[in-house]
PDB file of C-alpha atoms in Angstrom:
ATOM      1  CA  UNK W   1     142.497 109.488 102.020  1.00 43.00           C
ATOM      2  CA  UNK W   2     142.975 110.959 105.534  1.00 43.00           C
ATOM      3  CA  UNK W   3     143.376 115.236 105.622  1.00 44.00           C
ATOM      4  CA  UNK W   4     145.341 116.668 109.212  1.00 45.00           C
ATOM      5  CA  UNK W   5     143.778 116.421 112.444  1.00 56.00           C
ATOM      6  CA  UNK W   6     143.829 114.344 114.474  1.00 65.00           C
ATOM      7  CA  UNK W   7     141.920 111.388 114.317  1.00 73.00           C
ATOM      8  CA  UNK W   8     142.151 110.781 111.104  1.00 80.00           C
ATOM      9  CA  UNK W   9     145.963 110.127 112.180  1.00 84.00           C
ATOM     10  CA  UNK W  10     144.767 107.944 115.015  1.00 86.00           C
ATOM     11  CA  UNK W  11     142.856 105.747 113.123  1.00 88.00           C
ATOM     12  CA  UNK W  12     145.742 105.810 110.062  1.00 90.00           C
ATOM     13  CA  UNK W  13     147.892 104.308 112.943  1.00 92.00           C
ATOM     14  CA  UNK W  14     145.549 101.754 113.704  1.00 91.00           C
ATOM     15  CA  UNK W  15     144.573 100.382 110.864  1.00 91.00           C
ATOM     16  CA  UNK W  16     148.650 100.435 110.614  1.00 92.00           C
ATOM     17  CA  UNK W  17     149.020  98.644 114.021  1.00 90.00           C
ATOM     18  CA  UNK W  18     150.422  94.951 113.950  1.00 88.00           C
ATOM     19  CA  UNK W  19     148.252  92.768 113.988  1.00 83.00           C
ATOM     20  CA  UNK W  20     149.648  90.631 116.563  1.00 84.00           C
ATOM     21  CA  UNK W  21     151.498  90.756 120.006  1.00 81.00           C
ATOM     22  CA  UNK W  22     155.614  90.426 119.153  1.00 81.00           C
ATOM     23  CA  UNK W  23     154.871  92.294 115.579  1.00 87.00           C
ATOM     24  CA  UNK W  24     157.460  94.616 114.135  1.00 91.00           C
ATOM     25  CA  UNK W  25     156.356  96.787 111.194  1.00 95.00           C
ATOM     26  CA  UNK W  26     159.148  99.281 109.645  1.00 96.00           C
ATOM     27  CA  UNK W  27     156.533 102.565 107.292  1.00 97.00           C
ATOM     28  CA  UNK W  28     158.193 104.048 105.054  1.00 96.00           C
ATOM     29  CA  UNK W  29     156.983 108.149 104.497  1.00 96.00           C
ATOM     30  CA  UNK W  30     157.207 109.978 101.222  1.00 93.00           C
ATOM     31  CA  UNK W  31     155.921 111.890  99.028  1.00 89.00           C
ATOM     32  CA  UNK W  32     155.316 113.348  95.489  1.00 84.00           C
ATOM     33  CA  UNK W  33     157.754 116.522  95.913  1.00 79.00           C
ATOM     34  CA  UNK W  34     159.007 118.418  98.420  1.00 78.00           C
ATOM     35  CA  UNK W  35     156.756 120.908 100.569  1.00 75.00           C
ATOM     36  CA  UNK W  36     154.297 117.937 100.898  1.00 74.00           C
ATOM     37  CA  UNK W  37     153.797 117.814 104.498  1.00 82.00           C
ATOM     38  CA  UNK W  38     155.893 114.186 105.335  1.00 90.00           C
ATOM     39  CA  UNK W  39     157.863 114.917 107.949  1.00 90.00           C
ATOM     40  CA  UNK W  40     154.610 116.272 109.738  1.00 88.00           C
ATOM     41  CA  UNK W  41     153.070 113.268 109.185  1.00 90.00           C
ATOM     42  CA  UNK W  42     155.982 110.923 110.419  1.00 93.00           C
ATOM     43  CA  UNK W  43     156.131 112.770 113.662  1.00 92.00           C
ATOM     44  CA  UNK W  44     152.200 113.062 113.752  1.00 91.00           C
ATOM     45  CA  UNK W  45     152.237 108.936 112.735  1.00 93.00           C
ATOM     46  CA  UNK W  46     155.083 108.060 115.526  1.00 93.00           C
ATOM     47  CA  UNK W  47     153.598 110.224 117.779  1.00 92.00           C
ATOM     48  CA  UNK W  48     150.426 108.002 118.122  1.00 92.00           C
ATOM     49  CA  UNK W  49     152.050 104.823 118.171  1.00 94.00           C
ATOM     50  CA  UNK W  50     153.550 105.615 121.079  1.00 93.00           C
ATOM     51  CA  UNK W  51     150.814 106.822 122.726  1.00 91.00           C
ATOM     52  CA  UNK W  52     149.025 103.486 121.788  1.00 92.00           C
ATOM     53  CA  UNK W  53     152.683 101.636 123.717  1.00 92.00           C
ATOM     54  CA  UNK W  54     154.378 100.487 120.884  1.00 94.00           C
ATOM     55  CA  UNK W  55     158.247 101.667 121.285  1.00 94.00           C
ATOM     56  CA  UNK W  56     158.485 103.565 118.093  1.00 96.00           C
ATOM     57  CA  UNK W  57     161.721 104.817 116.012  1.00 97.00           C
ATOM     58  CA  UNK W  58     161.648 107.743 113.611  1.00 97.00           C
ATOM     59  CA  UNK W  59     164.464 107.552 111.510  1.00 96.00           C
ATOM     60  CA  UNK W  60     165.649 111.122 108.804  1.00 95.00           C
ATOM     61  CA  UNK W  61     166.437 109.158 105.745  1.00 93.00           C
ATOM     62  CA  UNK W  62     165.903 112.169 103.954  1.00 92.00           C
ATOM     63  CA  UNK W  63     169.560 112.985 103.246  1.00 87.00           C
ATOM     64  CA  UNK W  64     169.037 116.356 101.571  1.00 85.00           C
ATOM     65  CA  UNK W  65     166.848 118.265 103.009  1.00 87.00           C
ATOM     66  CA  UNK W  66     167.443 117.118 107.243  1.00 89.00           C
ATOM     67  CA  UNK W  67     164.866 118.530 108.077  1.00 89.00           C
ATOM     68  CA  UNK W  68     163.725 116.678 111.689  1.00 92.00           C
ATOM     69  CA  UNK W  69     167.833 116.511 112.241  1.00 92.00           C
ATOM     70  CA  UNK W  70     168.197 119.608 112.592  1.00 90.00           C
ATOM     71  CA  UNK W  71     164.438 120.491 114.407  1.00 89.00           C
ATOM     72  CA  UNK W  72     165.321 117.926 116.753  1.00 90.00           C
ATOM     73  CA  UNK W  73     169.046 119.526 117.152  1.00 90.00           C
ATOM     74  CA  UNK W  74     171.184 117.194 115.683  1.00 92.00           C
ATOM     75  CA  UNK W  75     172.932 117.785 113.211  1.00 90.00           C
ATOM     76  CA  UNK W  76     175.934 116.593 115.857  1.00 91.00           C
ATOM     77  CA  UNK W  77     175.148 113.177 116.111  1.00 92.00           C
ATOM     78  CA  UNK W  78     176.054 110.289 114.336  1.00 91.00           C
ATOM     79  CA  UNK W  79     173.188 108.646 112.710  1.00 92.00           C
ATOM     80  CA  UNK W  80     171.636 106.296 109.175  1.00 92.00           C
ATOM     81  CA  UNK W  81     175.092 106.374 106.983  1.00 89.00           C
ATOM     82  CA  UNK W  82     177.064 105.908 110.309  1.00 88.00           C
ATOM     83  CA  UNK W  83     174.805 102.956 110.731  1.00 88.00           C
ATOM     84  CA  UNK W  84     175.061 102.518 106.655  1.00 87.00           C
ATOM     85  CA  UNK W  85     178.612 102.117 106.850  1.00 84.00           C
ATOM     86  CA  UNK W  86     178.235  99.745 109.839  1.00 83.00           C
ATOM     87  CA  UNK W  87     179.163 101.656 112.815  1.00 87.00           C
ATOM     88  CA  UNK W  88     177.476 100.687 115.920  1.00 87.00           C
ATOM     89  CA  UNK W  89     173.456 102.393 115.432  1.00 89.00           C
ATOM     90  CA  UNK W  90     173.020 105.699 118.054  1.00 92.00           C
ATOM     91  CA  UNK W  91     169.813 105.616 119.224  1.00 94.00           C
ATOM     92  CA  UNK W  92     168.653 109.621 120.364  1.00 94.00           C
ATOM     93  CA  UNK W  93     165.434 109.363 122.864  1.00 92.00           C
ATOM     94  CA  UNK W  94     163.535 112.895 122.659  1.00 88.00           C
ATOM     95  CA  UNK W  95     161.943 114.129 125.790  1.00 83.00           C
ATOM     96  CA  UNK W  96     158.300 113.980 123.909  1.00 80.00           C
ATOM     97  CA  UNK W  97     159.784 109.751 124.479  1.00 85.00           C
ATOM     98  CA  UNK W  98     159.841 108.422 121.186  1.00 89.00           C
ATOM     99  CA  UNK W  99     163.184 106.729 119.733  1.00 95.00           C
ATOM    100  CA  UNK W 100     164.796 108.771 117.038  1.00 96.00           C
ATOM    101  CA  UNK W 101     168.105 108.984 114.748  1.00 95.00           C
ATOM    102  CA  UNK W 102     169.118 111.444 112.906  1.00 95.00           C
ATOM    103  CA  UNK W 103     169.970 111.372 108.760  1.00 93.00           C
ATOM    104  CA  UNK W 104     173.829 111.927 110.371  1.00 90.00           C
ATOM    105  CA  UNK W 105     177.088 113.932 110.264  1.00 86.00           C
ATOM    106  CA  UNK W 106     177.369 115.874 106.842  1.00 73.00           C
ATOM    107  CA  UNK W 107     174.671 113.569 105.123  1.00 61.00           C
ATOM    108  CA  UNK W 108     174.300 115.642 102.524  1.00 64.00           C
ATOM    109  CA  UNK W 109     177.639 114.910 100.859  1.00 65.00           C
ATOM    110  CA  UNK W 110     177.698 111.476 101.324  1.00 69.00           C
ATOM    111  CA  UNK W 111     174.233 109.926 100.185  1.00 69.00           C
ATOM    112  CA  UNK W 112     176.138 108.398  97.314  1.00 71.00           C
ATOM    113  CA  UNK W 113     177.632 106.123  98.875  1.00 75.00           C
ATOM    114  CA  UNK W 114     173.476 104.417 100.105  1.00 83.00           C
ATOM    115  CA  UNK W 115     173.391 101.262  98.557  1.00 85.00           C
ATOM    116  CA  UNK W 116     171.247  98.337  99.415  1.00 86.00           C
ATOM    117  CA  UNK W 117     172.499  96.120 101.482  1.00 88.00           C
ATOM    118  CA  UNK W 118     173.431  99.026 104.107  1.00 86.00           C
ATOM    119  CA  UNK W 119     169.952  99.983 103.396  1.00 88.00           C
ATOM    120  CA  UNK W 120     169.111  96.220 104.566  1.00 88.00           C
ATOM    121  CA  UNK W 121     171.642  96.280 107.789  1.00 85.00           C
ATOM    122  CA  UNK W 122     170.571  99.594 108.623  1.00 87.00           C
ATOM    123  CA  UNK W 123     167.179  98.229 109.000  1.00 90.00           C
ATOM    124  CA  UNK W 124     167.858  94.271 110.212  1.00 87.00           C
ATOM    125  CA  UNK W 125     169.972  96.693 113.243  1.00 85.00           C
ATOM    126  CA  UNK W 126     167.117  98.429 114.602  1.00 90.00           C
ATOM    127  CA  UNK W 127     164.526  96.237 113.304  1.00 89.00           C
ATOM    128  CA  UNK W 128     163.903  93.363 117.253  1.00 89.00           C
ATOM    129  CA  UNK W 129     164.581  97.000 119.395  1.00 92.00           C
ATOM    130  CA  UNK W 130     162.077  98.226 117.751  1.00 95.00           C
ATOM    131  CA  UNK W 131     157.626  97.808 117.507  1.00 94.00           C
ATOM    132  CA  UNK W 132     157.171 100.323 115.291  1.00 96.00           C
ATOM    133  CA  UNK W 133     159.907 102.291 113.128  1.00 97.00           C
ATOM    134  CA  UNK W 134     158.272 105.417 110.769  1.00 97.00           C
ATOM    135  CA  UNK W 135     161.110 106.577 107.973  1.00 97.00           C
ATOM    136  CA  UNK W 136     161.164 109.894 106.364  1.00 96.00           C
ATOM    137  CA  UNK W 137     162.026 109.343 103.110  1.00 93.00           C
ATOM    138  CA  UNK W 138     162.690 111.407 100.594  1.00 91.00           C
ATOM    139  CA  UNK W 139     160.666 112.580  98.192  1.00 90.00           C
ATOM    140  CA  UNK W 140     159.285 109.305  95.456  1.00 88.00           C
ATOM    141  CA  UNK W 141     160.132 110.592  91.866  1.00 81.00           C
ATOM    142  CA  UNK W 142     163.479 112.280  92.349  1.00 79.00           C
ATOM    143  CA  UNK W 143     165.075 111.528  95.714  1.00 79.00           C
ATOM    144  CA  UNK W 144     167.357 108.685  96.474  1.00 85.00           C
ATOM    145  CA  UNK W 145     167.580 107.395 100.382  1.00 90.00           C
ATOM    146  CA  UNK W 146     163.053 106.273  99.607  1.00 91.00           C
ATOM    147  CA  UNK W 147     163.516 104.530  96.284  1.00 91.00           C
ATOM    148  CA  UNK W 148     166.289 102.237  98.089  1.00 92.00           C
ATOM    149  CA  UNK W 149     164.271 101.648 101.380  1.00 93.00           C
ATOM    150  CA  UNK W 150     160.096 101.184  98.928  1.00 93.00           C
ATOM    151  CA  UNK W 151     160.943  97.755  98.613  1.00 93.00           C
ATOM    152  CA  UNK W 152     162.708  96.669 102.023  1.00 92.00           C
ATOM    153  CA  UNK W 153     159.562  98.070 104.628  1.00 94.00           C
ATOM    154  CA  UNK W 154     156.628  96.752 105.257  1.00 94.00           C
ATOM    155  CA  UNK W 155     153.933  99.381 103.810  1.00 95.00           C
ATOM    156  CA  UNK W 156     154.118 102.879 102.144  1.00 96.00           C
ATOM    157  CA  UNK W 157     152.408 105.780 103.507  1.00 95.00           C
ATOM    158  CA  UNK W 158     152.421 108.873 100.182  1.00 92.00           C
ATOM    159  CA  UNK W 159     151.724 112.396 101.492  1.00 88.00           C
ATOM    160  CA  UNK W 160     150.824 114.822  99.299  1.00 84.00           C
ATOM    161  CA  UNK W 161     149.790 118.357  98.973  1.00 81.00           C
ATOM    162  CA  UNK W 162     145.850 119.054  98.557  1.00 74.00           C
ATOM    163  CA  UNK W 163     145.868 120.748  94.725  1.00 73.00           C
ATOM    164  CA  UNK W 164     147.980 117.447  93.491  1.00 74.00           C
ATOM    165  CA  UNK W 165     148.166 117.195  89.045  1.00 81.00           C
ATOM    166  CA  UNK W 166     146.195 113.413  89.213  1.00 84.00           C
ATOM    167  CA  UNK W 167     148.787 112.203  86.780  1.00 86.00           C
ATOM    168  CA  UNK W 168     151.421 113.159  89.607  1.00 84.00           C
ATOM    169  CA  UNK W 169     149.333 111.253  91.574  1.00 86.00           C
ATOM    170  CA  UNK W 170     149.134 108.563  89.166  1.00 88.00           C
ATOM    171  CA  UNK W 171     152.890 108.127  87.902  1.00 89.00           C
ATOM    172  CA  UNK W 172     154.620 108.470  91.905  1.00 89.00           C
ATOM    173  CA  UNK W 173     151.800 105.702  92.769  1.00 91.00           C
ATOM    174  CA  UNK W 174     153.374 103.426  89.966  1.00 92.00           C
ATOM    175  CA  UNK W 175     156.829 104.534  90.854  1.00 91.00           C
ATOM    176  CA  UNK W 176     155.945 103.202  94.400  1.00 93.00           C
ATOM    177  CA  UNK W 177     155.335  99.730  93.321  1.00 93.00           C
ATOM    178  CA  UNK W 178     158.282  99.455  90.289  1.00 93.00           C
ATOM    179  CA  UNK W 179     160.579  99.374  93.032  1.00 92.00           C
ATOM    180  CA  UNK W 180     158.854  96.574  94.626  1.00 93.00           C
ATOM    181  CA  UNK W 181     157.010  98.452  97.668  1.00 94.00           C
ATOM    182  CA  UNK W 182     153.351  98.215  99.059  1.00 94.00           C
ATOM    183  CA  UNK W 183     150.743 101.561  99.030  1.00 94.00           C
ATOM    184  CA  UNK W 184     149.211 100.919 101.865  1.00 93.00           C
ATOM    185  CA  UNK W 185     147.818 104.879 102.500  1.00 90.00           C
ATOM    186  CA  UNK W 186     148.120 107.864 101.093  1.00 87.00           C
ATOM    187  CA  UNK W 187     147.633 111.359 102.725  1.00 84.00           C
ATOM    188  CA  UNK W 188     145.671 114.055 101.346  1.00 80.00           C
ATOM    189  CA  UNK W 189     147.925 117.329 103.788  1.00 75.00           C
ATOM    190  CA  UNK W 190     147.656 120.988 103.697  1.00 62.00           C
ATOM    191  CA  UNK W 191     143.985 120.842 103.576  1.00 60.00           C
ATOM    192  CA  UNK W 192     142.501 124.177 103.969  1.00 55.00           C
ATOM    193  CA  UNK W 193     138.652 124.118 105.029  1.00 51.00           C
ATOM    194  CA  UNK W 194     137.077 125.515 101.738  1.00 50.00           C
ATOM    195  CA  UNK W 195     137.923 122.114 100.222  1.00 48.00           C
ATOM    196  CA  UNK W 196     135.599 119.887 102.588  1.00 47.00           C
ATOM    197  CA  UNK W 197     133.191 122.399 103.810  1.00 48.00           C
ATOM    198  CA  UNK W 198     133.340 124.508 106.929  1.00 44.00           C
ATOM    199  CA  UNK W 199     134.752 123.543 110.313  1.00 42.00           C
ATOM    200  CA  UNK W 200     134.808 125.715 113.236  1.00 41.00           C
ATOM    201  CA  UNK W 201     137.104 125.419 116.373  1.00 40.00           C
ATOM    202  CA  UNK W 202     134.997 123.116 118.230  1.00 40.00           C
ATOM    203  CA  UNK W 203     136.336 120.546 114.694  1.00 38.00           C
ATOM    204  CA  UNK W 204     139.942 121.320 116.202  1.00 37.00           C
ATOM    205  CA  UNK W 205     140.231 122.478 119.011  1.00 40.00           C
ATOM    206  CA  UNK W 206     144.070 121.403 119.520  1.00 40.00           C
ATOM    207  CA  UNK W 207     144.913 123.804 117.066  1.00 37.00           C
ATOM    208  CA  UNK W 208     143.815 126.390 120.015  1.00 39.00           C
ATOM    209  CA  UNK W 209     147.215 125.056 122.238  1.00 42.00           C
ATOM    210  CA  UNK W 210     149.737 125.298 119.630  1.00 42.00           C
ATOM    211  CA  UNK W 211     151.438 129.076 121.593  1.00 40.00           C
ATOM    212  CA  UNK W 212     152.118 126.605 124.257  1.00 47.00           C
ATOM    213  CA  UNK W 213     153.955 124.303 122.562  1.00 46.00           C
ATOM    214  CA  UNK W 214     157.656 124.405 122.441  1.00 49.00           C
ATOM    215  CA  UNK W 215     158.223 126.325 119.437  1.00 55.00           C
ATOM    216  CA  UNK W 216     160.583 123.493 118.730  1.00 55.00           C
ATOM    217  CA  UNK W 217     157.894 121.692 117.804  1.00 54.00           C
ATOM    218  CA  UNK W 218     155.180 124.586 116.809  1.00 54.00           C
ATOM    219  CA  UNK W 219     157.636 124.584 113.559  1.00 56.00           C
ATOM    220  CA  UNK W 220     156.059 120.662 112.946  1.00 60.00           C
ATOM    221  CA  UNK W 221     152.556 121.856 112.146  1.00 57.00           C
ATOM    222  CA  UNK W 222     149.106 122.124 113.243  1.00 55.00           C
ATOM    223  CA  UNK W 223     149.199 117.939 112.663  1.00 56.00           C
ATOM    224  CA  UNK W 224     152.218 117.624 114.866  1.00 57.00           C
ATOM    225  CA  UNK W 225     150.513 120.414 117.345  1.00 55.00           C
ATOM    226  CA  UNK W 226     147.245 118.477 118.004  1.00 55.00           C
ATOM    227  CA  UNK W 227     148.830 115.056 118.641  1.00 53.00           C
ATOM    228  CA  UNK W 228     150.601 116.902 121.280  1.00 53.00           C
TER     229      UNK W 228
END
């Protein structure tokens, strides 16, 4: 488990990066509940992989919230839903250098069309084009897309807010296993100073640079800001 911070994200990336040249990895970021910061984790991890020289794709598979799709202004772009239906995968290149696959047009109303064959077709269509694929899924306890994706990825990353009840965490971990997924990391998010002692500005110097980031990136919170 890791607390927020660019150093923690970089250490996590080193653990997850391919051990051999030419290997591809697909990771699903999910959570115990909404608001656990999984989207920020997905973007931050993607930025870390990109900085390390990996061709990196971020996929918005949170069909209900469409958080990344909305924040990147891609509501009118074809994306995951169209690819699942068999259309050509429409990958966007963000100014940061990351590649992004949006949720798709009207995705929330079309979520019932998601299926295991469709998800397999989607992953097969992008695996060979990227070294790393990071998927921002929905909460796995009550979501739909994450349940379909978990058995088809190389690893599942579980985000949880500080203070989550032990029973909730254990139930979520068991569900990942029951679906055939492999849990590779748990990230403790929304940690405050009092949880782990004091931390001055010298510990997280990047936080002071938030104001100079593009407003759209600021909305992802301090973790993405520190990685940028």
